[in-house]
PDB file of C-alpha atoms in Angstrom:
ATOM      1  CA  MET A 332       0.081  -0.414   0.009  1.00  0.00           C
ATOM      2  CA  LYS A 333       2.734   2.185   0.813  1.00  0.00           C
ATOM      3  CA  LYS A 334       4.516   1.566  -2.260  1.00  0.00           C
ATOM      4  CA  LEU A 335       1.443   2.575  -4.639  1.00  0.00           C
ATOM      5  CA  SER A 336       0.845   6.111  -2.709  1.00  0.00           C
ATOM      6  CA  VAL A 337       4.582   6.420  -3.440  1.00  0.00           C
ATOM      7  CA  ILE A 338       4.298   5.585  -7.143  1.00  0.00           C
ATOM      8  CA  LEU A 339       0.812   7.664  -7.679  1.00  0.00           C
ATOM      9  CA  ALA A 340       2.175  10.954  -5.817  1.00  0.00           C
ATOM     10  CA  THR A 341       5.366  10.237  -8.408  1.00  0.00           C
ATOM     11  CA  ILE A 342       2.790   9.986 -11.167  1.00  0.00           C
ATOM     12  CA  PHE A 343       0.993  13.036  -9.749  1.00  0.00           C
ATOM     13  CA  ILE A 344       4.084  15.412  -9.442  1.00  0.00           C
ATOM     14  CA  SER A 345       5.349  14.209 -12.810  1.00  0.00           C
ATOM     15  CA  ALA A 346       1.795  14.888 -14.367  1.00  0.00           C
ATOM     16  CA  SER A 347       1.383  18.291 -12.712  1.00  0.00           C
ATOM     17  CA  THR A 348       4.883  18.957 -13.907  1.00  0.00           C
ATOM     18  CA  ALA A 349       4.703  18.258 -17.322  1.00  0.00           C
ATOM     19  CA  PHE A 350       1.147  20.165 -17.565  1.00  0.00           C
ATOM     20  CA  ALA A 351       2.489  23.524 -15.771  1.00  0.00           C
ATOM     21  CA  ALA A 352       5.466  23.445 -18.266  1.00  0.00           C
ATOM     22  CA  THR A 353       3.303  23.069 -21.435  1.00  0.00           C
ATOM     23  CA  PHE A 354       1.130  26.270 -20.632  1.00  0.00           C
ATOM     24  CA  HIS A 355       3.806  28.122 -18.552  1.00  0.00           C
ATOM     25  CA  SER A 356       5.110  30.286 -20.923  1.00  0.00           C
ATOM     26  CA  ASN A 357       9.372  30.698 -21.191  1.00  0.00           C
ATOM     27  CA  ASP A 358      11.920  31.727 -23.283  1.00  0.00           C
ATOM     28  CA  SER A 359      11.422  28.648 -25.933  1.00  0.00           C
ATOM     29  CA  ASP A 360       8.525  30.243 -26.930  1.00  0.00           C
ATOM     30  CA  GLU A 361       9.988  33.304 -28.029  1.00  0.00           C
ATOM     31  CA  ARG A 362      12.425  33.332 -31.238  1.00  0.00           C
ATOM     32  CA  PRO A 363      13.794  36.641 -33.798  1.00  0.00           C
ATOM     33  CA  ILE A 364      11.817  37.163 -37.016  1.00  0.00           C
ATOM     34  CA  THR A 365      12.129  39.557 -40.207  1.00  0.00           C
ATOM     35  CA  PHE A 366      10.195  42.780 -40.816  1.00  0.00           C
ATOM     36  CA  GLU A 367       8.725  40.350 -43.340  1.00  0.00           C
ATOM     37  CA  GLN A 368       7.520  37.917 -41.390  1.00  0.00           C
ATOM     38  CA  LEU A 369       5.249  40.533 -38.857  1.00  0.00           C
ATOM     39  CA  PRO A 370       1.728  40.306 -39.722  1.00  0.00           C
ATOM     40  CA  ALA A 371       0.635  42.807 -42.909  1.00  0.00           C
ATOM     41  CA  GLU A 372      -1.175  45.613 -40.277  1.00  0.00           C
ATOM     42  CA  ALA A 373       2.000  45.561 -37.943  1.00  0.00           C
ATOM     43  CA  GLN A 374       4.403  46.260 -41.227  1.00  0.00           C
ATOM     44  CA  ASN A 375       1.760  48.737 -42.177  1.00  0.00           C
ATOM     45  CA  PHE A 376       1.951  50.443 -39.162  1.00  0.00           C
ATOM     46  CA  ILE A 377       5.784  50.490 -39.154  1.00  0.00           C
ATOM     47  CA  LYS A 378       6.313  51.692 -42.483  1.00  0.00           C
ATOM     48  CA  SER A 379       3.283  54.938 -41.548  1.00  0.00           C
ATOM     49  CA  TYR A 380       4.882  55.870 -38.250  1.00  0.00           C
ATOM     50  CA  PHE A 381       8.732  54.279 -38.197  1.00  0.00           C
ATOM     51  CA  SER A 382      11.511  53.583 -40.501  1.00  0.00           C
ATOM     52  CA  PRO A 383      11.718  49.712 -40.732  1.00  0.00           C
ATOM     53  CA  ALA A 384      15.232  50.189 -41.603  1.00  0.00           C
ATOM     54  CA  ASP A 385      15.876  51.305 -37.974  1.00  0.00           C
ATOM     55  CA  ILE A 386      14.535  48.044 -36.415  1.00  0.00           C
ATOM     56  CA  SER A 387      17.354  46.385 -33.972  1.00  0.00           C
ATOM     57  CA  TYR A 388      15.003  43.243 -33.890  1.00  0.00           C
ATOM     58  CA  ALA A 389      11.692  41.676 -34.078  1.00  0.00           C
ATOM     59  CA  ILE A 390      10.002  39.091 -31.840  1.00  0.00           C
ATOM     60  CA  ILE A 391       7.231  36.629 -32.172  1.00  0.00           C
ATOM     61  CA  ASP A 392       5.975  35.055 -28.573  1.00  0.00           C
ATOM     62  CA  LYS A 393       3.895  32.091 -29.659  1.00  0.00           C
ATOM     63  CA  GLY A 394       1.056  31.285 -27.122  1.00  0.00           C
ATOM     64  CA  ILE A 395      -1.387  28.702 -26.509  1.00  0.00           C
ATOM     65  CA  LEU A 396      -3.622  30.174 -28.952  1.00  0.00           C
ATOM     66  CA  PHE A 397      -2.300  33.485 -30.014  1.00  0.00           C
ATOM     67  CA  ASP A 398       1.040  35.269 -31.000  1.00  0.00           C
ATOM     68  CA  ASP A 399       2.101  38.729 -29.794  1.00  0.00           C
ATOM     69  CA  TYR A 400       5.020  40.380 -31.553  1.00  0.00           C
ATOM     70  CA  SER A 401       7.280  42.715 -30.187  1.00  0.00           C
ATOM     71  CA  VAL A 402       9.451  45.257 -32.636  1.00  0.00           C
ATOM     72  CA  MET A 403      12.857  47.175 -30.762  1.00  0.00           C
ATOM     73  CA  PHE A 404      14.040  50.094 -32.629  1.00  0.00           C
ATOM     74  CA  THR A 405      17.680  50.906 -32.588  1.00  0.00           C
ATOM     75  CA  ASN A 406      17.080  54.371 -30.698  1.00  0.00           C
ATOM     76  CA  GLY A 407      14.928  52.202 -27.607  1.00  0.00           C
ATOM     77  CA  ASP A 408      11.445  52.853 -29.198  1.00  0.00           C
ATOM     78  CA  LYS A 409       9.118  49.479 -28.426  1.00  0.00           C
ATOM     79  CA  LEU A 410       6.117  48.666 -30.256  1.00  0.00           C
ATOM     80  CA  GLU A 411       4.026  45.487 -28.963  1.00  0.00           C
ATOM     81  CA  PHE A 412       1.422  44.113 -31.353  1.00  0.00           C
ATOM     82  CA  ASP A 413      -1.279  41.697 -31.354  1.00  0.00           C
ATOM     83  CA  ASP A 414      -1.952  38.078 -33.330  1.00  0.00           C
ATOM     84  CA  ASP A 415      -3.735  39.949 -36.292  1.00  0.00           C
ATOM     85  CA  GLY A 416      -0.967  42.887 -36.261  1.00  0.00           C
ATOM     86  CA  LYS A 417      -3.237  45.647 -34.177  1.00  0.00           C
ATOM     87  CA  TRP A 418      -0.877  47.643 -32.219  1.00  0.00           C
ATOM     88  CA  THR A 419      -1.271  47.364 -28.128  1.00  0.00           C
ATOM     89  CA  GLU A 420       1.827  48.879 -27.032  1.00  0.00           C
ATOM     90  CA  VAL A 421       3.835  52.041 -28.398  1.00  0.00           C
ATOM     91  CA  GLN A 422       7.156  53.114 -26.089  1.00  0.00           C
ATOM     92  CA  CYS A 423       8.808  56.347 -27.865  1.00  0.00           C
ATOM     93  CA  ARG A 424      12.146  56.957 -25.514  1.00  0.00           C
ATOM     94  CA  LYS A 425      13.129  60.314 -27.156  1.00  0.00           C
ATOM     95  CA  SER A 426      10.183  61.763 -28.832  1.00  0.00           C
ATOM     96  CA  ALA A 427       6.669  61.454 -28.730  1.00  0.00           C
ATOM     97  CA  VAL A 428       3.883  59.118 -29.783  1.00  0.00           C
ATOM     98  CA  PRO A 429       2.702  59.342 -33.070  1.00  0.00           C
ATOM     99  CA  GLN A 430      -0.558  61.643 -32.350  1.00  0.00           C
ATOM    100  CA  ALA A 431      -2.512  60.219 -35.266  1.00  0.00           C
ATOM    101  CA  ILE A 432      -2.594  56.935 -33.457  1.00  0.00           C
ATOM    102  CA  VAL A 433      -3.577  58.481 -30.179  1.00  0.00           C
ATOM    103  CA  PRO A 434      -7.339  59.009 -29.838  1.00  0.00           C
ATOM    104  CA  LYS A 435      -8.681  62.593 -29.857  1.00  0.00           C
ATOM    105  CA  GLN A 436     -10.269  62.357 -26.334  1.00  0.00           C
ATOM    106  CA  ILE A 437      -6.765  61.763 -24.862  1.00  0.00           C
ATOM    107  CA  VAL A 438      -4.908  64.271 -27.023  1.00  0.00           C
ATOM    108  CA  ASP A 439      -7.739  66.618 -26.231  1.00  0.00           C
ATOM    109  CA  TYR A 440      -7.547  65.645 -22.116  1.00  0.00           C
ATOM    110  CA  VAL A 441      -4.086  66.174 -22.197  1.00  0.00           C
ATOM    111  CA  LYS A 442      -3.477  68.958 -24.099  1.00  0.00           C
ATOM    112  CA  GLN A 443      -5.626  70.884 -21.647  1.00  0.00           C
ATOM    113  CA  TYR A 444      -4.350  69.651 -18.363  1.00  0.00           C
ATOM    114  CA  TYR A 445      -0.975  69.279 -18.838  1.00  0.00           C
ATOM    115  CA  PRO A 446       0.156  71.189 -22.494  1.00  0.00           C
ATOM    116  CA  THR A 447       3.864  71.361 -22.122  1.00  0.00           C
ATOM    117  CA  ALA A 448       4.006  67.374 -21.488  1.00  0.00           C
ATOM    118  CA  THR A 449       4.043  64.659 -24.678  1.00  0.00           C
ATOM    119  CA  ILE A 450       2.778  61.385 -24.596  1.00  0.00           C
ATOM    120  CA  ASN A 451       5.932  58.770 -24.726  1.00  0.00           C
ATOM    121  CA  GLU A 452       3.889  55.748 -24.386  1.00  0.00           C
ATOM    122  CA  ILE A 453       0.608  54.645 -24.805  1.00  0.00           C
ATOM    123  CA  LYS A 454      -0.618  50.901 -24.531  1.00  0.00           C
ATOM    124  CA  ARG A 455      -4.846  49.850 -25.099  1.00  0.00           C
ATOM    125  CA  ASP A 456      -6.399  46.917 -24.894  1.00  0.00           C
ATOM    126  CA  ARG A 457     -10.526  45.629 -24.926  1.00  0.00           C
ATOM    127  CA  ASN A 458     -11.096  47.601 -21.967  1.00  0.00           C
ATOM    128  CA  GLU A 459      -8.690  50.895 -21.381  1.00  0.00           C
ATOM    129  CA  TRP A 460      -6.098  52.676 -22.271  1.00  0.00           C
ATOM    130  CA  GLU A 461      -2.800  53.671 -20.021  1.00  0.00           C
ATOM    131  CA  VAL A 462      -0.863  56.804 -21.330  1.00  0.00           C
ATOM    132  CA  LYS A 463       2.418  58.035 -19.833  1.00  0.00           C
ATOM    133  CA  LEU A 464       3.573  61.361 -20.166  1.00  0.00           C
ATOM    134  CA  SER A 465       6.942  63.010 -20.696  1.00  0.00           C
ATOM    135  CA  GLY A 466       6.764  63.979 -16.776  1.00  0.00           C
ATOM    136  CA  GLY A 467       6.127  60.354 -15.782  1.00  0.00           C
ATOM    137  CA  LEU A 468       2.607  61.363 -15.080  1.00  0.00           C
ATOM    138  CA  GLU A 469       0.136  57.809 -15.756  1.00  0.00           C
ATOM    139  CA  PHE A 470      -3.324  58.011 -16.376  1.00  0.00           C
ATOM    140  CA  LYS A 471      -6.086  55.214 -17.683  1.00  0.00           C
ATOM    141  CA  PHE A 472      -8.936  55.552 -19.151  1.00  0.00           C
ATOM    142  CA  ASN A 473     -11.730  53.145 -19.907  1.00  0.00           C
ATOM    143  CA  SER A 474     -13.214  52.823 -23.342  1.00  0.00           C
ATOM    144  CA  SER A 475     -15.043  55.594 -22.984  1.00  0.00           C
ATOM    145  CA  PHE A 476     -12.231  57.348 -22.999  1.00  0.00           C
ATOM    146  CA  ARG A 477     -13.241  58.713 -19.068  1.00  0.00           C
ATOM    147  CA  LEU A 478     -10.279  58.795 -16.844  1.00  0.00           C
ATOM    148  CA  VAL A 479     -10.317  56.207 -14.248  1.00  0.00           C
ATOM    149  CA  GLU A 480      -7.130  56.269 -12.560  1.00  0.00           C
ATOM    150  CA  PHE A 481      -3.839  58.875 -12.069  1.00  0.00           C
ATOM    151  CA  ASP A 482      -0.753  58.046 -10.961  1.00  0.00           C
ATOM    152  CA  ASP A 483       1.788  60.772 -10.308  1.00  0.00           C
TER     153      ASP A 483
END
């Protein structure tokens, strides 16, 4: 009976470890790719707002259901895209995020309350928008562009 318990415990631990390893993201899920291997929408976004020639590297992060893409530029700017190639995050280290990609409501809010600040980072998902200004202020807006969180 004791031997059976040890065997069952060993099987359970092995199965749990294998299951966790399968569903846990790790570095082996990421691999470098070329600009041409990015989704078409991501390529068009980069061509419209950034220079493809300045890409330092691009990475695909293979997920269980969806892939994510990251692009790093030689100047430190970073872009992230979802499986369809829609941008999810834009980080500009030394310049402002292209104003054309920022919703008008957010641009108007920043201009009204922080006229000398620039938007250096923007992140979006289905339910909210996160914005970081040049002075370090961070804001969260809901999907209706109402301010829901402020962090200085």
